[in-house]
Coordinates of C-alpha atoms in Angstrom, one line a residue:
Chain O
X238 CA 129.0 126.0 107.2
X239 CA 125.9 128.2 107.2
X240 CA 127.4 131.4 108.6
X241 CA 125.0 134.2 107.8
X242 CA 127.8 136.7 107.1
X243 CA 129.6 134.3 104.8
X244 CA 126.8 132.8 102.7
X245 CA 125.5 134.5 99.6
X246 CA 128.4 137.0 99.5
X247 CA 127.2 138.6 102.7
X248 CA 130.9 138.7 103.6
X249 CA 131.3 141.6 101.1
X250 CA 128.6 143.6 102.8
X251 CA 130.1 142.8 106.2
X252 CA 133.6 143.8 105.1
X253 CA 132.3 147.1 103.6
X254 CA 130.5 148.0 106.8
X255 CA 133.7 147.4 108.8
X256 CA 135.7 149.5 106.3
X257 CA 133.3 152.3 106.7
X258 CA 133.5 152.0 110.5
X259 CA 137.3 151.9 110.3
X260 CA 137.4 155.0 108.2
X261 CA 135.0 156.9 110.5
X262 CA 137.0 155.7 113.5
X263 CA 140.3 156.8 112.0
X264 CA 138.8 160.1 111.1
X265 CA 137.5 160.5 114.6
X266 CA 140.9 159.8 116.1
X267 CA 142.7 162.3 113.9
X268 CA 140.0 165.0 114.3
X269 CA 139.1 164.8 118.0
X270 CA 142.3 163.3 119.4
X271 CA 144.6 165.1 117.0
X272 CA 146.6 162.0 116.1
X273 CA 148.5 162.2 112.9
X274 CA 146.6 160.5 110.0
X275 CA 149.0 157.6 109.6
X276 CA 148.9 156.7 113.3
X277 CA 145.1 157.1 113.3
X278 CA 144.8 154.7 110.3
X279 CA 147.0 152.1 111.9
X280 CA 145.2 152.3 115.2
X281 CA 141.8 152.0 113.5
X282 CA 142.9 149.1 111.3
X283 CA 144.3 147.1 114.2
X284 CA 141.5 147.8 116.6
X285 CA 138.6 147.3 114.2
X286 CA 140.4 144.5 112.3
X287 CA 140.3 142.5 115.6
X288 CA 136.6 143.1 116.0
X289 CA 136.1 142.2 112.4
X290 CA 137.4 138.8 113.1
X291 CA 135.7 138.5 116.5
X292 CA 132.4 139.6 115.0
X293 CA 132.4 136.5 112.7
X294 CA 133.2 134.2 115.6
X295 CA 130.3 135.6 117.7
X296 CA 128.0 133.7 115.5
X297 CA 128.9 130.4 117.1
X298 CA 127.9 131.7 120.5
X299 CA 124.5 132.7 119.1
X300 CA 124.1 129.6 117.0
X301 CA 124.9 127.0 119.6
X302 CA 123.2 128.5 122.6
X303 CA 119.5 128.1 121.9
X304 CA 117.1 130.9 122.8
X305 CA 115.0 129.1 125.3
X306 CA 113.2 130.6 128.3
X307 CA 114.3 127.8 130.6
X308 CA 117.9 128.5 129.7
X309 CA 117.8 132.2 129.9
X310 CA 120.3 132.3 132.7
X311 CA 122.7 130.1 130.8
X312 CA 122.3 132.4 127.8
X313 CA 123.1 135.5 129.8
X314 CA 126.1 133.9 131.4
X315 CA 127.4 132.6 128.1
X316 CA 127.0 136.1 126.5
X317 CA 128.6 137.9 129.5
X318 CA 131.5 135.5 129.4
X319 CA 131.9 135.9 125.6
X320 CA 131.7 139.6 125.9
X321 CA 134.3 140.0 128.7
X322 CA 136.7 137.5 127.2
X323 CA 136.5 138.8 123.7
X324 CA 136.6 142.5 124.5
X325 CA 139.3 141.9 127.0
X326 CA 141.3 139.9 124.5
X327 CA 140.7 142.5 121.8
X328 CA 141.9 145.3 124.0
X329 CA 144.9 143.4 125.2
X330 CA 146.0 142.4 121.6
X331 CA 145.3 145.7 120.1
X332 CA 147.2 147.5 122.9
X333 CA 150.2 145.2 122.6
X334 CA 150.4 145.6 118.8
X335 CA 149.8 149.4 118.9
X336 CA 152.3 149.9 121.7
X337 CA 154.9 148.2 119.6
X338 CA 154.0 150.1 116.4
X339 CA 153.3 153.5 118.0
X340 CA 156.5 154.2 119.9
X341 CA 155.9 157.9 120.6
X342 CA 155.2 158.8 124.2
X343 CA 152.3 161.1 123.3
X344 CA 150.5 158.3 121.5
X345 CA 151.2 155.7 124.2
X346 CA 149.6 157.9 126.8
X347 CA 146.6 158.4 124.6
X348 CA 146.5 154.6 124.2
X349 CA 146.4 154.2 127.9
X350 CA 143.7 156.8 128.4
X351 CA 141.6 155.4 125.6
X352 CA 141.1 152.0 127.3
X353 CA 137.8 152.8 129.0
X354 CA 136.0 154.0 125.9
X355 CA 137.6 151.3 123.7
X356 CA 136.0 148.9 126.2
X357 CA 132.7 150.6 125.8
X358 CA 133.0 150.6 122.1
X359 CA 133.8 146.8 122.2
X360 CA 130.6 146.3 124.3
X361 CA 128.6 148.2 121.6
X362 CA 130.1 146.2 118.8
X363 CA 129.3 143.0 120.6
X364 CA 125.8 144.0 121.3
X365 CA 125.0 145.2 117.8
X366 CA 126.6 142.1 116.2
X367 CA 124.7 139.7 118.5
X368 CA 121.5 141.6 117.8
X369 CA 122.0 141.3 114.1
X370 CA 122.7 137.6 114.4
X371 CA 119.5 137.1 116.4
X372 CA 117.5 139.0 113.9
X373 CA 118.9 136.9 111.1
X374 CA 118.1 133.7 113.0
X375 CA 114.6 134.9 113.7
X376 CA 114.1 135.9 110.1
X377 CA 115.3 132.6 108.9
X378 CA 113.1 130.8 111.2
X379 CA 110.0 132.7 110.2
X380 CA 110.9 132.2 106.5
X381 CA 111.4 128.5 107.0
X382 CA 108.1 128.2 108.8
X383 CA 106.3 130.1 106.1
X384 CA 107.8 128.0 103.4
X385 CA 106.9 124.8 105.3
X386 CA 103.4 126.1 105.7
X387 CA 102.8 127.1 102.1
X388 CA 104.3 123.7 101.0
X389 CA 102.0 121.9 103.4
X390 CA 99.0 123.9 102.2
X391 CA 99.8 123.2 98.6
X392 CA 100.0 119.5 99.4
X393 CA 96.8 119.7 101.3
X394 CA 95.0 121.4 98.4
X395 CA 96.0 118.9 95.9
X396 CA 95.4 115.9 98.2
X397 CA 92.0 117.3 99.1
X398 CA 91.1 117.5 95.4
X399 CA 92.3 114.0 95.0
X400 CA 90.0 113.1 97.8
X401 CA 87.1 114.9 96.3
X402 CA 87.7 113.2 93.0
X403 CA 87.8 109.8 94.6
X404 CA 84.8 110.9 96.5
X405 CA 82.6 110.9 93.4
X406 CA 80.4 108.4 95.0
X407 CA 80.9 104.9 93.8
X408 CA 77.4 104.3 94.8
X409 CA 76.3 106.9 92.2
X410 CA 78.4 105.4 89.5
X411 CA 77.3 101.8 90.0
X412 CA 73.6 102.7 90.4
X413 CA 73.9 104.8 87.2
X414 CA 75.3 101.9 85.4
X415 CA 72.5 99.7 86.7
X416 CA 70.0 102.2 85.4
X417 CA 71.7 102.1 82.0
X418 CA 71.4 98.3 82.0
X419 CA 67.7 98.6 82.7
X420 CA 67.3 101.3 80.0
X421 CA 68.9 99.1 77.4
X422 CA 65.8 96.8 77.6
X423 CA 63.1 99.5 78.1
X424 CA 64.4 102.4 76.0
X425 CA 67.7 101.9 74.2
X426 CA 67.8 105.5 73.0
X427 CA 67.7 106.8 76.5
X428 CA 70.3 104.3 77.5
X429 CA 72.7 105.6 74.9
X430 CA 72.0 109.1 76.0
X431 CA 72.8 108.3 79.6
X432 CA 76.0 106.5 78.7
X433 CA 77.1 109.6 76.9
X434 CA 76.2 111.9 79.8
X435 CA 77.9 109.6 82.3
X436 CA 81.0 109.5 80.2
X437 CA 81.1 113.3 79.8
X438 CA 80.6 113.7 83.5
X439 CA 83.4 111.3 84.3
X440 CA 85.7 112.8 81.7
X441 CA 85.3 116.2 83.2
X442 CA 85.5 115.1 86.8
X443 CA 88.4 112.7 86.5
X444 CA 90.4 114.5 83.9
X445 CA 91.1 117.8 85.7
X446 CA 94.5 119.0 86.8
X447 CA 95.0 119.9 90.4
X448 CA 94.4 123.5 91.4
X449 CA 92.8 124.4 88.2
X450 CA 90.4 127.2 87.9
X451 CA 87.4 126.8 85.6
X452 CA 84.7 129.0 84.3
X453 CA 81.3 129.0 85.8
X454 CA 80.0 127.9 82.4
X455 CA 82.0 124.7 82.4
X456 CA 81.3 123.9 86.1
X457 CA 77.6 124.5 85.6
X458 CA 77.5 122.3 82.5
X459 CA 79.1 119.5 84.5
X460 CA 76.8 119.9 87.4
X461 CA 73.8 119.7 85.0
X462 CA 75.2 116.5 83.6
X463 CA 75.3 115.1 87.1
X464 CA 71.8 116.3 87.9
X465 CA 70.5 114.9 84.5
X466 CA 71.8 111.5 85.4
X467 CA 70.2 111.6 88.8
X468 CA 67.0 112.7 87.2
X469 CA 67.0 109.6 85.0
X470 CA 67.5 107.5 88.2
X471 CA 64.9 109.2 90.3
X472 CA 62.5 110.4 87.6
X473 CA 59.9 113.1 88.6
X474 CA 61.1 113.1 92.2
X475 CA 63.9 115.5 91.3
X476 CA 63.3 119.0 89.8
X477 CA 66.0 121.5 89.1
X478 CA 65.5 125.2 88.8
X479 CA 68.2 127.5 87.8
X480 CA 68.6 131.3 87.9
X481 CA 72.0 132.1 86.6
X482 CA 73.0 135.6 85.7
X483 CA 74.6 135.4 82.2
X484 CA 77.3 137.8 83.3
X485 CA 78.7 135.3 85.7
X486 CA 79.2 132.4 83.2
X487 CA 82.7 133.7 82.5
X488 CA 83.7 134.0 86.1
X489 CA 86.3 131.7 87.6
X490 CA 85.9 129.2 90.4
X491 CA 88.0 126.3 91.7
X492 CA 87.7 123.0 89.9
X493 CA 84.8 120.8 90.9
X494 CA 84.0 122.9 94.0
X495 CA 80.3 122.6 93.4
X496 CA 80.2 118.8 93.0
X497 CA 80.2 118.1 96.8
X498 CA 77.6 120.8 97.3
X499 CA 75.2 119.1 94.9
X500 CA 76.1 115.6 96.1
X501 CA 75.1 116.8 99.6
X502 CA 71.9 118.3 98.2
X503 CA 71.0 115.1 96.4
X504 CA 71.9 112.9 99.4
X505 CA 69.7 114.7 101.8
X506 CA 67.0 115.7 99.4
X507 CA 66.6 112.5 97.4
X508 CA 68.5 109.6 99.0
X509 CA 67.0 110.1 102.4
X510 CA 63.6 111.3 101.5
X511 CA 60.5 110.0 99.7
X512 CA 59.2 113.4 98.8
X513 CA 59.6 115.3 95.6
X514 CA 62.5 117.6 95.8
X515 CA 63.3 120.9 94.0
X516 CA 66.9 122.0 93.9
X517 CA 67.4 125.7 93.2
X518 CA 70.6 127.1 91.9
X519 CA 71.2 130.8 91.8
X520 CA 74.3 132.6 90.7
X521 CA 75.2 136.3 90.3
X522 CA 78.1 138.7 90.4
X523 CA 78.4 141.2 93.2
X524 CA 81.4 143.5 93.8
X525 CA 84.1 141.1 92.7
X526 CA 82.4 138.1 94.1
X527 CA 80.8 135.3 92.4
X528 CA 77.8 134.5 94.6
X529 CA 76.3 131.0 94.3
X530 CA 73.3 129.8 96.2
X531 CA 72.0 126.2 96.3
X532 CA 68.9 125.2 98.2
X533 CA 66.9 122.1 98.6
X534 CA 64.0 120.8 100.6
X535 CA 64.7 118.0 103.0
X536 CA 62.8 115.7 105.3
X537 CA 63.2 117.2 108.8
X538 CA 62.1 113.9 110.3
X539 CA 64.8 111.8 108.6
X540 CA 67.2 110.4 111.2
X541 CA 70.3 110.9 109.1
X542 CA 72.9 108.3 108.5
X543 CA 76.5 109.1 109.2
X544 CA 78.9 111.0 107.1
X545 CA 77.2 114.3 107.6
X546 CA 79.0 117.4 106.5
X547 CA 82.3 116.0 105.4
X548 CA 81.8 117.1 101.8
X549 CA 80.8 120.6 102.8
X550 CA 83.6 120.9 105.3
X551 CA 86.0 120.0 102.5
X552 CA 84.5 122.7 100.3
X553 CA 84.9 125.3 103.0
X554 CA 88.4 124.3 103.7
X555 CA 89.4 124.2 100.1
X556 CA 88.1 127.7 99.5
X557 CA 89.9 128.9 102.7
X558 CA 93.2 127.5 101.4
X559 CA 92.8 128.9 97.9
X560 CA 91.7 132.4 98.8
X561 CA 93.1 132.7 102.3
X562 CA 89.8 134.0 103.5
X563 CA 87.6 132.2 106.0
X564 CA 83.8 132.1 105.9
X565 CA 83.3 132.0 102.2
X566 CA 80.7 129.3 102.8
X567 CA 77.5 129.9 104.7
X568 CA 74.8 127.4 105.4
X569 CA 71.3 127.9 106.6
X570 CA 68.7 125.4 107.8
X571 CA 65.1 126.3 108.2
X572 CA 62.2 123.8 108.9
X573 CA 62.6 121.9 105.7
X574 CA 64.8 124.0 103.5
X575 CA 68.6 123.8 103.4
X576 CA 70.5 126.6 101.8
X577 CA 74.2 126.9 101.1
X578 CA 75.9 130.1 99.8
X579 CA 79.3 130.3 98.4
X580 CA 81.2 133.6 97.8
X581 CA 84.0 133.0 95.3
X582 CA 86.4 136.0 95.1
X583 CA 87.3 137.0 91.6
X584 CA 91.0 137.9 92.1
X585 CA 92.1 138.1 88.5
X586 CA 89.3 140.4 87.3
X587 CA 89.6 142.6 90.4
X588 CA 93.3 143.5 90.2
Chain T
X189 CA 53.2 80.3 91.5
X190 CA 56.0 82.1 93.4
X191 CA 54.8 85.5 94.7
X192 CA 57.5 88.1 94.8
X193 CA 57.9 91.8 95.9
X194 CA 60.6 94.1 94.6
X195 CA 61.9 96.7 97.0
X196 CA 64.2 99.3 95.5
X197 CA 64.0 103.1 95.5
X198 CA 65.0 103.4 91.8
X199 CA 62.2 102.6 89.4
X200 CA 64.7 101.7 86.7
X201 CA 66.3 99.1 89.0
X202 CA 62.9 97.6 89.6
X203 CA 62.2 97.6 85.9
X204 CA 65.3 95.6 85.2
X205 CA 64.4 93.0 87.7
X206 CA 60.9 92.8 86.3
X207 CA 62.3 92.4 82.8
X208 CA 64.6 89.6 83.8
X209 CA 61.8 87.9 85.7
X210 CA 59.5 87.8 82.6
X211 CA 61.5 84.7 81.5
X212 CA 60.3 82.8 84.6
X213 CA 56.7 81.9 84.1
X214 CA 56.4 80.5 87.6
X215 CA 57.2 83.9 89.3
X216 CA 54.7 86.6 89.7
X217 CA 55.5 90.2 90.9
X218 CA 52.7 91.2 93.2
X219 CA 54.0 94.5 94.3
X220 CA 56.8 97.1 93.9
X221 CA 58.0 99.3 96.7
X222 CA 60.2 102.4 96.7
X223 CA 61.3 102.3 100.3
X224 CA 61.7 100.1 103.4
X225 CA 58.5 101.4 105.1
X226 CA 56.3 100.4 102.1
X227 CA 58.3 97.2 101.7
X228 CA 57.6 96.2 105.3
X229 CA 53.9 96.9 105.0
X230 CA 53.7 95.0 101.7
X231 CA 55.5 92.0 103.1
X232 CA 53.3 91.8 106.2
X233 CA 50.2 92.2 104.0
X234 CA 51.0 89.8 101.2
X235 CA 53.4 87.3 102.8
X236 CA 55.4 86.8 99.6
X237 CA 57.7 83.8 99.0
X238 CA 60.6 85.9 97.6
X239 CA 61.7 89.5 97.8
X240 CA 64.3 91.5 95.9
X241 CA 65.7 93.9 98.4
X242 CA 68.0 97.0 97.9
X243 CA 70.2 97.9 100.8
X244 CA 70.5 101.7 100.6
X245 CA 67.1 103.3 100.6
X246 CA 65.5 106.4 102.1
X247 CA 64.1 106.2 105.7
X248 CA 65.3 102.8 106.6
X249 CA 67.8 100.5 104.9
X250 CA 67.0 97.0 103.7
X251 CA 68.8 95.6 106.7
X252 CA 66.9 97.7 109.1
X253 CA 63.7 96.6 107.4
X254 CA 64.6 92.9 107.8
X255 CA 65.2 93.4 111.5
X256 CA 61.5 94.2 111.9
X257 CA 60.3 91.1 110.1
X258 CA 59.0 88.1 112.2
X259 CA 58.9 85.7 109.3
X260 CA 61.2 86.7 106.6
X261 CA 60.7 85.4 103.0
X262 CA 63.5 84.2 100.9
X263 CA 65.6 87.3 100.0
X264 CA 67.8 88.2 97.1
X265 CA 69.7 91.4 98.0
X266 CA 70.9 93.9 95.5
X267 CA 73.2 96.7 96.2
X268 CA 75.5 99.0 94.3
X269 CA 78.2 99.7 96.8
X270 CA 78.3 99.2 100.5
X271 CA 81.6 97.8 101.7
X272 CA 80.1 96.5 105.0
X273 CA 77.1 94.8 103.4
X274 CA 79.3 93.2 100.7
X275 CA 81.7 91.9 103.4
X276 CA 78.8 90.4 105.3
X277 CA 77.3 88.8 102.2
X278 CA 80.6 87.3 101.2
X279 CA 80.8 85.4 104.5
X280 CA 77.3 84.1 104.0
X281 CA 75.1 81.8 102.0
X282 CA 72.5 84.6 101.5
X283 CA 72.5 85.6 97.9
X284 CA 73.2 89.0 96.7
X285 CA 73.5 90.8 93.4
X286 CA 76.0 93.6 92.8
X287 CA 74.6 96.3 90.6
X288 CA 74.9 96.2 87.7
X289 CA 74.7 92.5 87.3
X290 CA 74.5 90.1 84.3
X291 CA 71.3 88.3 83.5
X292 CA 73.0 84.9 83.9
X293 CA 74.1 85.9 87.4
X294 CA 70.5 87.0 88.1
X295 CA 69.1 83.7 86.9
X296 CA 71.5 81.8 89.1
X297 CA 70.4 83.7 92.1
X298 CA 66.7 83.1 91.3
X299 CA 67.3 79.4 90.8
X300 CA 69.1 79.2 94.2
X301 CA 66.4 81.2 95.9
X302 CA 63.6 79.0 94.5
X303 CA 65.2 75.9 96.1
X304 CA 64.9 77.6 99.5
X305 CA 61.3 78.6 99.3
X306 CA 59.2 76.7 101.8
X307 CA 62.0 76.1 104.3
X308 CA 61.4 79.0 106.7
X309 CA 64.0 77.7 109.2
X310 CA 66.8 77.8 106.6
X311 CA 65.9 81.4 105.7
X312 CA 65.8 82.5 109.3
X313 CA 69.0 80.8 110.0
X314 CA 70.7 82.5 107.1
X315 CA 69.4 85.9 108.1
X316 CA 70.6 85.5 111.6
X317 CA 74.1 84.6 110.6
X318 CA 74.1 87.5 108.1
X319 CA 73.1 89.9 110.9
X320 CA 75.6 88.4 113.2
X321 CA 78.4 88.9 110.7
X322 CA 77.3 92.5 110.2
X323 CA 77.2 93.0 113.9
X324 CA 80.7 91.8 114.2
X325 CA 81.9 94.2 111.5
X326 CA 83.3 97.5 112.6
X327 CA 80.4 99.4 111.1
X328 CA 78.9 101.4 113.9
X329 CA 75.3 102.0 114.5
X330 CA 73.9 105.5 114.4
X331 CA 70.2 104.7 114.9
X332 CA 67.9 101.9 115.8
X333 CA 64.7 101.0 114.0
X334 CA 61.9 99.5 116.0
X335 CA 58.3 98.5 115.4
X336 CA 55.3 98.7 117.7
X337 CA 52.2 97.2 116.1
X338 CA 52.2 98.7 112.6
X339 CA 54.2 101.8 113.5
X340 CA 57.9 102.0 112.7
X341 CA 60.1 104.3 114.7
X342 CA 63.6 105.4 114.1
X343 CA 65.5 106.1 117.3
X344 CA 68.6 108.2 117.0
X345 CA 71.2 107.0 119.5
X346 CA 71.2 110.3 121.4
X347 CA 67.6 109.6 122.3
X348 CA 68.3 106.3 123.9
X349 CA 69.1 106.3 127.7
X350 CA 69.8 102.7 128.1
X351 CA 69.5 99.1 126.9
X352 CA 68.4 96.2 129.1
X353 CA 68.6 92.5 128.2
X354 CA 65.3 90.6 128.5
X355 CA 65.8 87.0 127.4
X356 CA 66.2 87.0 123.6
X357 CA 65.1 90.6 123.4
X358 CA 66.6 93.9 124.3
X359 CA 64.5 96.6 125.9
X360 CA 65.4 100.0 124.5
X361 CA 64.6 102.9 126.9
X362 CA 64.4 106.0 124.8
X363 CA 62.8 109.5 124.9
X364 CA 60.1 108.1 122.6
X365 CA 59.3 105.3 125.1
X366 CA 60.3 101.7 125.7
X367 CA 60.7 99.2 122.9
X368 CA 61.5 95.6 122.6
X369 CA 63.7 94.3 119.9
X370 CA 65.1 90.9 119.1
X371 CA 68.9 91.2 119.3
X372 CA 71.9 90.2 121.3
X373 CA 73.6 92.4 123.9
X374 CA 77.0 91.4 122.7
X375 CA 76.4 92.5 119.1
X376 CA 74.7 95.7 120.3
X377 CA 77.7 96.5 122.5
X378 CA 80.1 95.9 119.6
X379 CA 78.3 98.2 117.3
X380 CA 77.6 101.1 119.6
X381 CA 80.0 104.0 119.3
X382 CA 82.9 103.7 121.8
X383 CA 82.9 106.1 124.6
X384 CA 79.2 107.0 124.2
X385 CA 77.7 103.8 125.5
X386 CA 79.1 101.5 128.3
X387 CA 78.1 98.0 129.2
X388 CA 78.0 98.5 133.0
X389 CA 76.4 95.1 133.7
X390 CA 75.8 91.8 131.9
X391 CA 72.2 93.0 131.2
X392 CA 72.7 96.8 131.0
X393 CA 74.2 99.2 128.5
X394 CA 73.9 102.9 129.3
X395 CA 74.3 106.1 127.4
X396 CA 77.1 108.0 129.1
X397 CA 75.4 111.3 128.6
X398 CA 72.4 110.2 130.5
X399 CA 74.3 109.4 133.7
X400 CA 73.2 111.5 136.7
X401 CA 75.4 110.0 139.4
X402 CA 77.1 106.8 140.6
X403 CA 76.8 105.6 144.2
X404 CA 78.5 103.0 146.2
X405 CA 75.7 100.5 147.0
X406 CA 77.4 97.7 148.9
X407 CA 81.1 96.8 149.2
X408 CA 82.3 96.5 145.6
X409 CA 79.0 97.1 144.0
X410 CA 77.7 100.4 142.6
X411 CA 74.4 101.8 141.6
X412 CA 74.0 104.1 138.7
X413 CA 71.3 106.8 138.6
X414 CA 70.2 108.0 135.2
X415 CA 68.7 111.4 134.4
X416 CA 65.5 109.6 133.7
X417 CA 65.4 108.5 137.3
X418 CA 66.1 104.9 136.5
X419 CA 68.5 103.0 138.7
X420 CA 70.9 100.5 137.2
X421 CA 73.3 98.0 138.9
X422 CA 76.9 98.2 138.0
X423 CA 79.1 95.1 138.0
X424 CA 82.8 95.2 139.0
X425 CA 84.0 94.9 135.4
X426 CA 81.3 97.4 134.4
X427 CA 82.7 99.8 137.0
X428 CA 86.2 99.7 135.7
X429 CA 84.9 100.2 132.1
X430 CA 82.9 103.3 133.4
X431 CA 86.1 104.6 135.1
X432 CA 87.9 104.3 131.8
X433 CA 85.3 106.1 129.7
X434 CA 84.5 108.8 132.2
X435 CA 88.2 109.2 133.3
X436 CA 87.7 109.7 137.0

């Protein structure tokens, strides 16, 4: 049973609260109604003891009548019935017991006169307890939803990284291997060099743990390997210019976040164009942000093949999930220049 | 002497083919091309016996280039990774090399190709079946490449208002003008994105976004007005397809 007042030793808190109420109640009886202390204590114990028990049972009325707009009437009826029956019962039982225990005429007349305010007090008890139950239900619900969401997001993050990994274009790998095959005949030294580069690139890209953060230095080195390999494939058609502020080499960014950005650049700049292409990479630090800008020329007349933007969408989504901030990725397209800007928050260094 | 052209956008890939071809003294490489445009031009100019053709290239793909050829030479395809292409190849006699390939595999392909040189009908037949298989695959089109004279045009689907069957050809009505292309309506219908194009009649496929209005013409037959002003007959089955797509 998952009763909120019983689980996690909440019953102790619940009991203590009732003890306090009982003491105050007894004190009030003896002070305002001039009962003797013993009688006040007995009265308080019986009256509040009954509500102590009823309070626990109210849970079932809350738990098993769902809070649903369409059933609002049902809900009101069920609570009204529970209220009337339980308070009536409480008054009846407490009165019978106290009549037997009390005996003195003075006390008995007090007991009779006290019925209205006892009823009112019962109503108050009922309302407060029900309110607390609803709050707990609501809180549990929100908690559960939050937990589910964060679980889902973690799963998403890792699955997306998995996807990005498998997204390292098979086309790229097989074509690179073909280039190596060709180089073994024309220029064995270069072939060896390219095998090493491709291996390093693959080791870095495939061997990373999920959700890992890397330094800009490592990520840039990996991207350069990738671009070097593409340069071997496409020769002088591809030029890379970098302008990286030394200070940001130590900054952190999510694992392989730049890979899809550059794949996109290469795809539109090289795969779908015949022109020479210069890819520019700029990086600097600005107020707790690592700012990265990648731009490339593209052929505005190319009628693109499908698959547009999935890589970049993934990058945006991953950053949003990791940092909880939207709009960390901005793209800009002019006549023949495509620019993408990433803002990577530096949480660790900031706090 | 067998005259051949190598069409691949990577120079190292071309170099490898050239290196392997050196062992064949009866094959001469007359030109190398880095993309489909150049390739098409070179083929029309030199009429080679054999071509080596990459599938994924800038501007137009190897397949799109082939669609524009009237008399295709014998072809050895080479591709690194293209699930649709490979599937189509596997169902066909047309030879293909998966990069990277072994020299023995390359030699095999060349030997097979040599046997086919001279028999244009066999080559054409193979190509047609290859294209048919591709058309039946679930790979959807996103553009159509056409040729008028020596000019090649790439038509994005958005720019096409409707297709009209004309014997063995399909007339493509687009923002860039009207073009004829040798293809079958059935294949076209299969490969066009669902919900964007509807075959409203045996000889008409329309772009849904280009529809202006639909009018009852006679009992049971409708007439479709396009934004371009064109009027297109709608068959009964075409009408029910339209209803489904437009949800009215």
